[in-house]
Amino acid sequence: MAAIVKAGATVQLTVTRGVPRTAFTVMDTGRKRTGRDALALAGEANATHLAAALRGLHLYRTAPNSSWSGGSSVTSNDQLLDVLGKHPGVRDALQHGIALNRGCRITVTAATIGWYVTTEARPDIDQSAWEEGVVTGARLEPGDPRLTLRNTMLNLALGNAHRRRDDSREHLLYYLKAWNAWVEGRSIKLLRRSPNETMPRVSSRSALTSADNSA
């Protein structure tokens, strides 16, 4: 429409009324509308990262042990909007995911999903010490799960490991293994994935006290 104004021409347009709002996510002018497009047009910030995180969360819940690639991993725009409607806390989790990515190069998708599912499952745990430890590594002893996760991600980013450095499913697996060890008070010096290892679930056990949570 701005181009029509600039051209100073009269152009005949078609206006359709009464179309359901749900049709919006699949309508376009020949170019496929991506999840990012649908979320951005719905007014969501950080739409690219948010779309990837919602897709990953959907796969984590419905197909955690699939490859998260290929036709079986396709998630429609309507599904993304539905996941966001059911899990609005992903918006806040994304901010933590971005901070964790900047600190140790874990993918934003994996960090966002990891933060969201652990805080959802364990609202009793204050995760500020977890985030600070992974982001900075300051004053952490060898074997601390936060330091181990941080070093693992940085080594992947530098190409010092044979794993893909941008594999969000694998990064999430490492995140959850490290988080479970941290919340259970276990030392862990190495993070790796065996060929048939399944995606960890959030631990229901805890060795952390209230003082530990804020340390």
mmCIF file of C-alpha atoms in Angstrom, residues 15-156:
data_model
loop_
_atom_site.group_PDB
_atom_site.id
_atom_site.type_symbol
_atom_site.label_atom_id
_atom_site.label_comp_id
_atom_site.label_asym_id
_atom_site.label_seq_id
_atom_site.Cartn_x
_atom_site.Cartn_y
_atom_site.Cartn_z
ATOM 1 C CA VAL A 15 -10.823 -6.990 0.201
ATOM 2 C CA THR A 16 -12.202 -10.117 1.851
ATOM 3 C CA ARG A 17 -14.255 -9.875 5.008
ATOM 4 C CA GLY A 18 -15.262 -12.473 7.556
ATOM 5 C CA VAL A 19 -12.110 -14.601 7.250
ATOM 6 C CA PRO A 20 -11.342 -16.444 10.534
ATOM 7 C CA ARG A 21 -8.332 -15.053 12.392
ATOM 8 C CA THR A 22 -6.902 -18.575 12.539
ATOM 9 C CA ALA A 23 -6.378 -18.450 8.765
ATOM 10 C CA PHE A 24 -3.780 -15.706 9.157
ATOM 11 C CA THR A 25 -0.875 -18.028 9.956
ATOM 12 C CA VAL A 26 -1.180 -19.863 6.619
ATOM 13 C CA MET A 27 -2.005 -16.934 4.337
ATOM 14 C CA ASP A 28 0.587 -15.144 2.241
ATOM 15 C CA THR A 29 1.295 -14.021 -1.323
ATOM 16 C CA GLY A 30 3.105 -17.127 -2.494
ATOM 17 C CA ARG A 31 6.024 -17.131 -0.062
ATOM 18 C CA LYS A 32 5.759 -19.494 2.881
ATOM 19 C CA ARG A 33 5.235 -17.650 6.148
ATOM 20 C CA THR A 34 7.700 -18.908 8.746
ATOM 21 C CA GLY A 35 7.164 -19.331 12.451
ATOM 22 C CA ARG A 36 9.255 -16.212 12.959
ATOM 23 C CA ASP A 37 6.938 -14.291 10.645
ATOM 24 C CA ALA A 38 3.804 -15.493 12.426
ATOM 25 C CA LEU A 39 5.193 -14.594 15.848
ATOM 26 C CA ALA A 40 6.549 -11.223 14.729
ATOM 27 C CA LEU A 41 3.230 -10.315 13.147
ATOM 28 C CA ALA A 42 1.550 -11.325 16.409
ATOM 29 C CA GLY A 43 3.705 -8.719 18.160
ATOM 30 C CA GLU A 44 6.231 -11.055 19.801
ATOM 31 C CA ALA A 45 9.774 -9.836 20.489
ATOM 32 C CA ASN A 46 12.856 -11.888 19.531
ATOM 33 C CA ALA A 47 10.633 -13.802 17.125
ATOM 34 C CA THR A 48 13.427 -15.839 15.513
ATOM 35 C CA HIS A 49 14.748 -17.214 18.806
ATOM 36 C CA LEU A 50 11.241 -17.583 20.212
ATOM 37 C CA ALA A 51 10.079 -19.647 17.228
ATOM 38 C CA ALA A 52 13.064 -21.984 17.555
ATOM 39 C CA ALA A 53 12.543 -22.357 21.306
ATOM 40 C CA LEU A 54 8.836 -23.128 20.917
ATOM 41 C CA ARG A 55 9.578 -25.694 18.234
ATOM 42 C CA GLY A 56 12.221 -27.282 20.480
ATOM 43 C CA LEU A 57 9.891 -27.320 23.477
ATOM 44 C CA HIS A 58 7.207 -29.004 21.386
ATOM 45 C CA LEU A 59 9.690 -31.675 20.253
ATOM 46 C CA TYR A 60 11.060 -32.110 23.783
ATOM 47 C CA ARG A 61 7.552 -32.894 24.999
ATOM 48 C CA THR A 62 6.319 -34.969 22.057
ATOM 49 C CA ALA A 63 9.442 -36.614 20.594
ATOM 50 C CA PRO A 64 12.386 -36.087 22.969
ATOM 51 C CA ASN A 65 14.435 -38.949 21.538
ATOM 52 C CA SER A 66 13.943 -38.246 17.839
ATOM 53 C CA SER A 67 16.623 -36.495 15.786
ATOM 54 C CA TRP A 68 14.727 -33.172 15.786
ATOM 55 C CA SER A 69 15.414 -32.869 12.080
ATOM 56 C CA GLY A 70 13.710 -33.844 8.843
ATOM 57 C CA GLY A 71 10.025 -34.076 8.058
ATOM 58 C CA SER A 72 9.042 -35.551 11.411
ATOM 59 C CA SER A 73 10.283 -32.432 13.201
ATOM 60 C CA VAL A 74 8.220 -29.942 11.181
ATOM 61 C CA THR A 75 6.075 -27.773 13.426
ATOM 62 C CA SER A 76 3.304 -25.636 11.965
ATOM 63 C CA ASN A 77 2.809 -21.972 12.769
ATOM 64 C CA ASP A 78 -0.475 -22.798 14.460
ATOM 65 C CA GLN A 79 1.333 -25.340 16.652
ATOM 66 C CA LEU A 80 3.916 -22.724 17.662
ATOM 67 C CA LEU A 81 1.212 -20.255 18.636
ATOM 68 C CA ASP A 82 -0.606 -22.996 20.537
ATOM 69 C CA VAL A 83 2.574 -23.938 22.438
ATOM 70 C CA LEU A 84 3.130 -20.282 23.327
ATOM 71 C CA GLY A 85 -0.464 -19.992 24.533
ATOM 72 C CA LYS A 86 0.001 -22.994 26.813
ATOM 73 C CA HIS A 87 3.495 -22.016 27.959
ATOM 74 C CA PRO A 88 3.703 -18.203 28.105
ATOM 75 C CA GLY A 89 6.627 -18.510 30.520
ATOM 76 C CA VAL A 90 8.830 -19.293 27.528
ATOM 77 C CA ARG A 91 9.008 -15.540 26.901
ATOM 78 C CA ASP A 92 10.794 -15.009 30.214
ATOM 79 C CA ALA A 93 12.878 -18.169 29.779
ATOM 80 C CA LEU A 94 14.132 -16.785 26.477
ATOM 81 C CA GLN A 95 15.810 -13.873 28.258
ATOM 82 C CA HIS A 96 17.742 -16.340 30.414
ATOM 83 C CA GLY A 97 18.505 -18.426 27.347
ATOM 84 C CA ILE A 98 20.045 -15.405 25.618
ATOM 85 C CA ALA A 99 22.159 -14.619 28.702
ATOM 86 C CA LEU A 100 23.387 -18.210 28.940
ATOM 87 C CA ASN A 101 24.216 -18.227 25.225
ATOM 88 C CA ARG A 102 26.307 -15.087 25.604
ATOM 89 C CA GLY A 103 28.104 -16.577 28.584
ATOM 90 C CA CYS A 104 29.050 -20.013 27.311
ATOM 91 C CA ARG A 105 27.845 -20.314 23.686
ATOM 92 C CA ILE A 106 25.155 -22.908 24.363
ATOM 93 C CA THR A 107 22.428 -22.459 21.756
ATOM 94 C CA VAL A 108 19.684 -20.043 22.751
ATOM 95 C CA THR A 109 17.132 -22.752 21.949
ATOM 96 C CA ALA A 110 18.658 -25.342 24.287
ATOM 97 C CA ALA A 111 19.242 -22.865 27.103
ATOM 98 C CA THR A 112 15.711 -21.483 26.848
ATOM 99 C CA ILE A 113 14.113 -24.934 26.915
ATOM 100 C CA GLY A 114 16.406 -26.054 29.714
ATOM 101 C CA TRP A 115 15.599 -23.005 31.823
ATOM 102 C CA TYR A 116 11.874 -23.280 31.177
ATOM 103 C CA VAL A 117 11.393 -26.998 31.876
ATOM 104 C CA THR A 118 13.538 -26.944 35.031
ATOM 105 C CA THR A 119 11.831 -23.885 36.498
ATOM 106 C CA GLU A 120 8.441 -25.311 35.563
ATOM 107 C CA ALA A 121 9.179 -28.680 37.173
ATOM 108 C CA ARG A 122 11.101 -27.317 40.178
ATOM 109 C CA PRO A 123 9.669 -23.951 41.259
ATOM 110 C CA ASP A 124 11.214 -24.641 44.671
ATOM 111 C CA ILE A 125 14.719 -24.078 43.292
ATOM 112 C CA ASP A 126 16.189 -20.584 43.003
ATOM 113 C CA GLN A 127 18.225 -20.798 39.810
ATOM 114 C CA SER A 128 20.112 -17.521 40.079
ATOM 115 C CA ALA A 129 23.244 -19.335 41.316
ATOM 116 C CA TRP A 130 22.942 -21.819 38.453
ATOM 117 C CA GLU A 131 22.782 -19.067 35.830
ATOM 118 C CA GLU A 132 25.604 -17.037 37.342
ATOM 119 C CA GLY A 133 27.848 -20.080 37.581
ATOM 120 C CA VAL A 134 27.287 -21.187 33.992
ATOM 121 C CA VAL A 135 27.630 -17.664 32.607
ATOM 122 C CA THR A 136 30.765 -16.630 34.514
ATOM 123 C CA GLY A 137 32.393 -19.770 35.917
ATOM 124 C CA ALA A 138 33.637 -17.592 38.772
ATOM 125 C CA ARG A 139 34.897 -19.299 41.943
ATOM 126 C CA LEU A 140 33.741 -22.751 40.844
ATOM 127 C CA GLU A 141 35.748 -25.842 41.706
ATOM 128 C CA PRO A 142 36.572 -28.562 39.160
ATOM 129 C CA GLY A 143 33.687 -31.022 39.075
ATOM 130 C CA ASP A 144 31.053 -28.380 39.691
ATOM 131 C CA PRO A 145 28.327 -29.195 37.117
ATOM 132 C CA ARG A 146 27.990 -25.514 36.192
ATOM 133 C CA LEU A 147 31.671 -25.263 35.332
ATOM 134 C CA THR A 148 31.584 -28.573 33.474
ATOM 135 C CA LEU A 149 28.648 -27.452 31.343
ATOM 136 C CA ARG A 150 30.307 -24.103 30.681
ATOM 137 C CA ASN A 151 33.599 -25.690 29.612
ATOM 138 C CA THR A 152 31.812 -28.284 27.466
ATOM 139 C CA MET A 153 29.888 -25.621 25.568
ATOM 140 C CA LEU A 154 32.928 -23.389 25.089
ATOM 141 C CA ASN A 155 34.964 -26.330 23.786
ATOM 142 C CA LEU A 156 32.204 -27.179 21.325
#
